[in-house]
mmCIF file of C-alpha atoms and ligand atoms in Angstrom:
data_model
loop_
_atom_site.group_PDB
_atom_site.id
_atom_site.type_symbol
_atom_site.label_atom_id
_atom_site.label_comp_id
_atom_site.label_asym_id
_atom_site.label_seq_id
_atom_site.Cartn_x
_atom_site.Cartn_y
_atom_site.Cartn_z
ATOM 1 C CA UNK A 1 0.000 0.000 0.000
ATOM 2 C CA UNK A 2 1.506 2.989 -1.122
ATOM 3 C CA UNK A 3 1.670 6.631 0.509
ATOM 4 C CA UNK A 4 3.493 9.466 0.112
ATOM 5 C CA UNK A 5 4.050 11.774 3.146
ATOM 6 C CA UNK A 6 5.888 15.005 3.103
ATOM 7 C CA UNK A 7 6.561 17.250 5.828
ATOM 8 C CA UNK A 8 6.933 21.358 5.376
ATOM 9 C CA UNK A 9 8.032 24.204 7.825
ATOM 10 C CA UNK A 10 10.427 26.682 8.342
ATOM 11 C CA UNK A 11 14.242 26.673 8.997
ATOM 12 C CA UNK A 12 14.681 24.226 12.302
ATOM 13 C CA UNK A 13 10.994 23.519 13.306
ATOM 14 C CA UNK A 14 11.988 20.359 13.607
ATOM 15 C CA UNK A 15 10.914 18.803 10.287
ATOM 16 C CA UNK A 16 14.348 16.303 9.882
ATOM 17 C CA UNK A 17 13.962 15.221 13.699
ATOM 18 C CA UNK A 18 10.303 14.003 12.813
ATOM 19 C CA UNK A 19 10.272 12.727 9.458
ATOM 20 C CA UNK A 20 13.543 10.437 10.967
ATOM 21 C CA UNK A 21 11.520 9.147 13.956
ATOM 22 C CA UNK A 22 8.324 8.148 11.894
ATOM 23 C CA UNK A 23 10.382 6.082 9.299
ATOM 24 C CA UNK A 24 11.816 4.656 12.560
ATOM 25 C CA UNK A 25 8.090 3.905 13.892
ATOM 26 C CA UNK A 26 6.634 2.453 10.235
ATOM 27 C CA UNK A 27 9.876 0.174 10.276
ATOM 28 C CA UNK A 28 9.247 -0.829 13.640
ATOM 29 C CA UNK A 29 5.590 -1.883 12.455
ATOM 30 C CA UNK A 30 6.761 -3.715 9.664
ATOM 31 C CA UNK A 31 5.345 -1.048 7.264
ATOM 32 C CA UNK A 32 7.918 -0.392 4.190
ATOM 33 C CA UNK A 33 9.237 2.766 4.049
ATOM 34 C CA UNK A 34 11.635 4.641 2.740
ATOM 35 C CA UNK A 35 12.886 8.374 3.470
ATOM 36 C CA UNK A 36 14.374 10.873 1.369
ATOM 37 C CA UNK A 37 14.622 14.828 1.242
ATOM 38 C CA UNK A 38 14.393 17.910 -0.712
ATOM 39 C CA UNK A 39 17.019 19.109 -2.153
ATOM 40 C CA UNK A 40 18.934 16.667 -3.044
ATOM 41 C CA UNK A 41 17.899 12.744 -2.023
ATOM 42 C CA UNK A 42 19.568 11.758 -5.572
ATOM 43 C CA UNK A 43 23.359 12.012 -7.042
ATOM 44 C CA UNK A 44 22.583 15.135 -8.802
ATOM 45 C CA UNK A 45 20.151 16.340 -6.613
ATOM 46 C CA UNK A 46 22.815 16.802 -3.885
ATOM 47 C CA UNK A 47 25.060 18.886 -6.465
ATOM 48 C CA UNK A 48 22.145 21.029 -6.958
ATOM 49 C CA UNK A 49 21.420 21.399 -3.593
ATOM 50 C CA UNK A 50 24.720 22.192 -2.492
ATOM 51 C CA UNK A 51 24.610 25.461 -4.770
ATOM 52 C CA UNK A 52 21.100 26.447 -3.554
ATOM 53 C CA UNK A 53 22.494 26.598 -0.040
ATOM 54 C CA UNK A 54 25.958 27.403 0.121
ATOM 55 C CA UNK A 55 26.304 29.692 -3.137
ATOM 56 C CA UNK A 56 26.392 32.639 -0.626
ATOM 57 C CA UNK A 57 27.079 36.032 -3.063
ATOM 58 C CA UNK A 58 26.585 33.786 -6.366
ATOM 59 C CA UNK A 59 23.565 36.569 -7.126
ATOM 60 C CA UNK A 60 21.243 33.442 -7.862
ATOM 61 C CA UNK A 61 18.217 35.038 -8.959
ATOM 62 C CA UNK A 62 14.695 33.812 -8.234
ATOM 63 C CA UNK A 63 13.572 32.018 -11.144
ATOM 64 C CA UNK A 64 17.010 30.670 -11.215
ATOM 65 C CA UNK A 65 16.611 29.168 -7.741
ATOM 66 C CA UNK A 66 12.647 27.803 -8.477
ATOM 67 C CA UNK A 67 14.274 26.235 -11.618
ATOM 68 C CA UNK A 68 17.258 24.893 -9.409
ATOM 69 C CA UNK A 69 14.878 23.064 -7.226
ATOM 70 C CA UNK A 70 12.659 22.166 -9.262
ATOM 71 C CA UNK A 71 15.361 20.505 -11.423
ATOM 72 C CA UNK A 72 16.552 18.236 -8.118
ATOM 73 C CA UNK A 73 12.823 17.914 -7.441
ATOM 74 C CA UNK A 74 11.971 16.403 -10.999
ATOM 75 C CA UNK A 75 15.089 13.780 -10.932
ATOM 76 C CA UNK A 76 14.478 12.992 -7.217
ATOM 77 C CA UNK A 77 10.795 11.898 -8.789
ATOM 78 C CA UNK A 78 11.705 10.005 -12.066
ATOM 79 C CA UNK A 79 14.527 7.976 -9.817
ATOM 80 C CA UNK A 80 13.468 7.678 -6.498
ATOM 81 C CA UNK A 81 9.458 8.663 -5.312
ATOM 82 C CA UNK A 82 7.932 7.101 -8.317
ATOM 83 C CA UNK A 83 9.631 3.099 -8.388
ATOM 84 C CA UNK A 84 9.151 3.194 -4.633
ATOM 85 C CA UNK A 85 5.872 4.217 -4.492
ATOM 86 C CA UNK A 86 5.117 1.503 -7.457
ATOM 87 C CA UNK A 87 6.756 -1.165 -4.782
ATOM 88 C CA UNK A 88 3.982 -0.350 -2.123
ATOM 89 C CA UNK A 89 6.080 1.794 -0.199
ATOM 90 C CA UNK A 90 5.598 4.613 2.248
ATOM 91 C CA UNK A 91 7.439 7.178 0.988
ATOM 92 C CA UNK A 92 8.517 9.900 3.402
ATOM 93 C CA UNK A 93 9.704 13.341 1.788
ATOM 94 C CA UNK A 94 11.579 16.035 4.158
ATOM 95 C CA UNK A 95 10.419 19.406 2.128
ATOM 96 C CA UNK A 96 8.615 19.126 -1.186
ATOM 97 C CA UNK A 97 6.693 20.966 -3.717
ATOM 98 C CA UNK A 98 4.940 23.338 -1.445
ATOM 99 C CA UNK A 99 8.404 24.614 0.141
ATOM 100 C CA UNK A 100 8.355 26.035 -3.304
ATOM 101 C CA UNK A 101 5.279 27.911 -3.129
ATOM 102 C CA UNK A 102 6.130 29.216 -0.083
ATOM 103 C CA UNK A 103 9.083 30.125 -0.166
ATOM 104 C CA UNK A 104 10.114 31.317 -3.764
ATOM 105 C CA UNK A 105 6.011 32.503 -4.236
ATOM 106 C CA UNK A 106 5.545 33.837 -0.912
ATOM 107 C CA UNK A 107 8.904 34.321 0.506
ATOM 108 C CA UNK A 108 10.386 35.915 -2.924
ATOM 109 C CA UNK A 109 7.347 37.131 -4.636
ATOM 110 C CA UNK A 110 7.528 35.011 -7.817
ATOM 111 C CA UNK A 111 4.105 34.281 -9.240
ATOM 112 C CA UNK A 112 2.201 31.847 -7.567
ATOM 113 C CA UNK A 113 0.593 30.646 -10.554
ATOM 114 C CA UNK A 114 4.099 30.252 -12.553
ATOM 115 C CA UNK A 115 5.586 28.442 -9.377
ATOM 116 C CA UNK A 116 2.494 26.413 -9.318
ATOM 117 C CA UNK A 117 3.038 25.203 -12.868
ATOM 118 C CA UNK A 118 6.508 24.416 -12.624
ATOM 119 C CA UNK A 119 6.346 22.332 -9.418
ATOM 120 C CA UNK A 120 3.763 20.272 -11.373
ATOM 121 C CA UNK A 121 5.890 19.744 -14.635
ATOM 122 C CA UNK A 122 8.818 19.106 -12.130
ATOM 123 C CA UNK A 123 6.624 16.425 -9.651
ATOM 124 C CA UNK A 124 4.766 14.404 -13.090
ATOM 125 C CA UNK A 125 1.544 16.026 -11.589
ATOM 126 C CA UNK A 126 2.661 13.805 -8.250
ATOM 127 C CA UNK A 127 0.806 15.372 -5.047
ATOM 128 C CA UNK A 128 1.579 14.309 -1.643
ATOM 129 C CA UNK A 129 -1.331 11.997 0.580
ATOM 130 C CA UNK A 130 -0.524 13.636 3.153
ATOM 131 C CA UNK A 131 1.108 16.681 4.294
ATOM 132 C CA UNK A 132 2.616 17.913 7.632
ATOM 133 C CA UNK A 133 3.173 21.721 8.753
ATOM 134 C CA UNK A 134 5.486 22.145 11.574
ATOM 135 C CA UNK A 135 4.464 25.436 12.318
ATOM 136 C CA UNK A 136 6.149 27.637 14.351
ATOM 137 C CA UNK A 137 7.464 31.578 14.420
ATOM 138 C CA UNK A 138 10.583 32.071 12.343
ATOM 139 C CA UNK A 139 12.556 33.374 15.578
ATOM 140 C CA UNK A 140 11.954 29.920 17.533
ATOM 141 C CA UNK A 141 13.338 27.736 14.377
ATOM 142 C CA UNK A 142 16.154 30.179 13.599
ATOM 143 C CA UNK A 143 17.268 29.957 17.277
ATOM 144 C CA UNK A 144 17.037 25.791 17.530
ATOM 145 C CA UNK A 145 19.271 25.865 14.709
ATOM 146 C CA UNK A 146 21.570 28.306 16.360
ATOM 147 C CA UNK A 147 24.772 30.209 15.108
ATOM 148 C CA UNK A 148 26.916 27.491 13.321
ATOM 149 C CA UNK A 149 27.290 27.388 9.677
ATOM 150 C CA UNK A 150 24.162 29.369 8.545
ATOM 151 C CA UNK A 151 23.333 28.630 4.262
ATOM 152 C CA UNK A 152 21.374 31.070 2.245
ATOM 153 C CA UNK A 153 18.142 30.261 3.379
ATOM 154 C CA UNK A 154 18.941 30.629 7.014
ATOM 155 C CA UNK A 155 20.787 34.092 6.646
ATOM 156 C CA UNK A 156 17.520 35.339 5.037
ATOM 157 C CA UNK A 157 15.801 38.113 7.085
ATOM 158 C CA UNK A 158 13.196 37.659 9.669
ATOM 159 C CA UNK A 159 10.677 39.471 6.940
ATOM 160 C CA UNK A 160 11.363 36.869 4.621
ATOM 161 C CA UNK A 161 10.873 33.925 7.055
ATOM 162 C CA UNK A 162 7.560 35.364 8.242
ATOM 163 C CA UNK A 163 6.199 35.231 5.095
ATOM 164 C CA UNK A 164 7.286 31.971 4.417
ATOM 165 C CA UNK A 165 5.323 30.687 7.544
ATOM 166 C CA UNK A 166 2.075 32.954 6.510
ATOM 167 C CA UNK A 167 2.537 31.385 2.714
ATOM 168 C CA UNK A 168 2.851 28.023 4.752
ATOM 169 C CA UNK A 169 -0.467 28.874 6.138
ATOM 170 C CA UNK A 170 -2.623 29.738 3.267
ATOM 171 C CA UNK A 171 -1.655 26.946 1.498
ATOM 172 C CA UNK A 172 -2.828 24.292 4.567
ATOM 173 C CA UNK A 173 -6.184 26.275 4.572
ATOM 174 C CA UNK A 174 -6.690 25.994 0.991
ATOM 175 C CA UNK A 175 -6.464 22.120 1.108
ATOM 176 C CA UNK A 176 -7.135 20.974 4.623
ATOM 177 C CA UNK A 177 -7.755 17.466 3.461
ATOM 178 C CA UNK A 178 -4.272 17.087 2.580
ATOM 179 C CA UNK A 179 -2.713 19.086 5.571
ATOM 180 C CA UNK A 180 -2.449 18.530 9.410
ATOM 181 C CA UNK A 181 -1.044 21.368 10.755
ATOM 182 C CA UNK A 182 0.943 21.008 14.164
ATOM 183 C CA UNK A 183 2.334 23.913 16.431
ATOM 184 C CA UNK A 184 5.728 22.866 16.852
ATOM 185 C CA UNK A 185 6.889 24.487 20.274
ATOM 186 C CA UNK A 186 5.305 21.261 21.643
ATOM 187 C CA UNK A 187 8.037 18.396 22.369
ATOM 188 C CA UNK A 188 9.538 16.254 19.708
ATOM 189 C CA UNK A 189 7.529 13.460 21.743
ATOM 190 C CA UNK A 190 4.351 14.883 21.938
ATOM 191 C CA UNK A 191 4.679 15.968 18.101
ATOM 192 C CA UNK A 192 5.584 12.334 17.001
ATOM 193 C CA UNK A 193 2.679 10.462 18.607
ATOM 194 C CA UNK A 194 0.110 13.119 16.691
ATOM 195 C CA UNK A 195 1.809 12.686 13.475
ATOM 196 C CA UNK A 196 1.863 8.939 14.370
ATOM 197 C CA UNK A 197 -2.175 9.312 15.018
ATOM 198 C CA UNK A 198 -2.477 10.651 11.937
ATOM 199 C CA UNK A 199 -0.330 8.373 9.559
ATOM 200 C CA UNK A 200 -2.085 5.368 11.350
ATOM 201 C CA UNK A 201 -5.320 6.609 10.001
ATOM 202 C CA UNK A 202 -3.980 7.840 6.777
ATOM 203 C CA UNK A 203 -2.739 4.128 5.837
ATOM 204 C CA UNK A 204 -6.134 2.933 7.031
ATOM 205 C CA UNK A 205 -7.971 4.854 4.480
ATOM 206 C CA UNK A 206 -5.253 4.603 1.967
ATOM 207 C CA UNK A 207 -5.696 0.663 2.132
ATOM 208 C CA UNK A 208 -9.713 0.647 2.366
ATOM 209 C CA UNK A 209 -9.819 3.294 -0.933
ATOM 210 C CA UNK A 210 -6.900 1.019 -2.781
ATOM 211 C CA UNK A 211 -9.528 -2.524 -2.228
HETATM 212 N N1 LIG B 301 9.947 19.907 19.253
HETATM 213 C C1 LIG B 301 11.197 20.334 19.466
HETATM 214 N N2 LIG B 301 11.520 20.970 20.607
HETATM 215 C C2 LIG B 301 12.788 21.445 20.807
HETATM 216 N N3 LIG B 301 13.801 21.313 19.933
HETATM 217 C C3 LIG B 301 13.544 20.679 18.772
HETATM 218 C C4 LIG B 301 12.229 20.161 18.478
HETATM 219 N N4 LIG B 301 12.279 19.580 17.257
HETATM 220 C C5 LIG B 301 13.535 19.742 16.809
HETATM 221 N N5 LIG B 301 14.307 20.378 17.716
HETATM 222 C C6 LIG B 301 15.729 20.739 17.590
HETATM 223 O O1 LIG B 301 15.794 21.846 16.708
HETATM 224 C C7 LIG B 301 16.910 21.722 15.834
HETATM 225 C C8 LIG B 301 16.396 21.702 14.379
HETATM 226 O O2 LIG B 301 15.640 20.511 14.175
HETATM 227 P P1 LIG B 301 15.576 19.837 12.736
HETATM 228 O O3 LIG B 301 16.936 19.725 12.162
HETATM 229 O O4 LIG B 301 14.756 18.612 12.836
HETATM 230 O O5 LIG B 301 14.769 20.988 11.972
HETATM 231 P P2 LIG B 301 14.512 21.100 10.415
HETATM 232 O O6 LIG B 301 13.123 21.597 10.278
HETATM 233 O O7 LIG B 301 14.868 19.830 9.745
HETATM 234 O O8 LIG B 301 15.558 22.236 10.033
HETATM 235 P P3 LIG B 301 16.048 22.645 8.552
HETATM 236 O O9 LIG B 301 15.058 23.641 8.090
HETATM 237 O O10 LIG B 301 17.390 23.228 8.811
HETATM 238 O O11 LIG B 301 16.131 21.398 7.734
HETATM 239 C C9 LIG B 301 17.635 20.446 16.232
HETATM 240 O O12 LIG B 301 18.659 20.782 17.114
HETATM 241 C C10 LIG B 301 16.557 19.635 16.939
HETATM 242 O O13 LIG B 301 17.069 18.728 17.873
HETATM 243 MG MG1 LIG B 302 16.167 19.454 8.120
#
């Protein structure tokens, strides 16, 4: 029984932490899983992905960066989230489509519609099952990830990162089927078991629709 599950956010809400400890719960069940990220989660996605977040004072412009991801985004589909979805799996996505629209639509004010389009040529038309918002101010998730190395998106200003979240926002009231949205100053414990909750009812309906 297939299912594709991605989780969305802002910098350090806690989205890697989560997505890592629910693969470790579906294993656990005897579910098959697998777990991969955005950017990146293929050979040439991680090239990509290295120059979206470390290309400090490149002058990448906007489109250039939508393309950028989209490009790891549409080889990280073709290879990877397609043939394992095909298997039966559980596929679990860290960041995907949507961290497009919100933060090169939203966040840099490139057209919503255009973005739109794009992340669908990019995806095959592919749209997550389900979809989990760790939502939480920008300060809180700036300040868990704390002063080490800091890549593009992280030096971004607090402006930026607010409308990120507020783009995050619209787009889980637009579709609330799709999204569960989850305020993320609770404890990575008390935020696993409701996602847990949630993905034990998703497969449930997943496997009574798919008979
Ligand atoms: N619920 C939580 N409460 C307190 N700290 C948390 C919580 N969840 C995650 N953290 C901590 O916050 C930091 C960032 O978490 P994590 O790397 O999972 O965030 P992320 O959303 O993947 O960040 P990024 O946007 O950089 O990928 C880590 O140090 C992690 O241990
Ligand atoms: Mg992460």
């Amino acid at each position: 029984m297939s299912l594709f599950i991605t989780f969305e956010g802002g910098e350090g809400c806690g989205k890697t932490v989560q997505t890592r400890a629910l693969y470790r719960r579906l294993t656990r069940e005897g579910i098959p899983a697998v777990l991969t990220h955005e950017p990146g989660g293929t050979v040439i996605g991680e090239k990509i992905a290295r120059w979206l977040k470390w290309a400090h004072g490149a002058g990448i412009s906007p489109l250039t960066e939508l393309l950028m991801f989209d490009a790891s985004r549409a080889q990280l589909v073709e290879e990877f989230i397609q043939p394992s979805l095909k298997h039966g799996k559980v596929v679990i996505c860290d960041r995907f489509a949507d961290s497009t629209i919100a933060y090169q639509g939203y966040g840099r004010g490139l057209d919503l519609q255009m973005v739109r389009s794009i992340n669908d040529t990019a995806a095959h038309g592919l749209k997550p099952d389900l979809t989990i918002l760790l939502d939480s101010p920008a300060e809180i998730g700036l300040a868990r990830k704390g002063k080490g190395k800091q890549d593009r998106f992280h030096q971004a200003d607090i402006a930026f990162h607010t409308k990120v979240r507020q783009g995050y926002l619209k787009l889980a009231a637009e579709e609330p089927a799709r999204w569960l949205v989850i305020d993320a100053s609770q404890s990575k414990k008390e935020i696993s078991e409701i996602i847990w909750g949630k993905v034990r009812l998703s497969l449930r309906a997943h496997s009574l629709r798919s008979v």
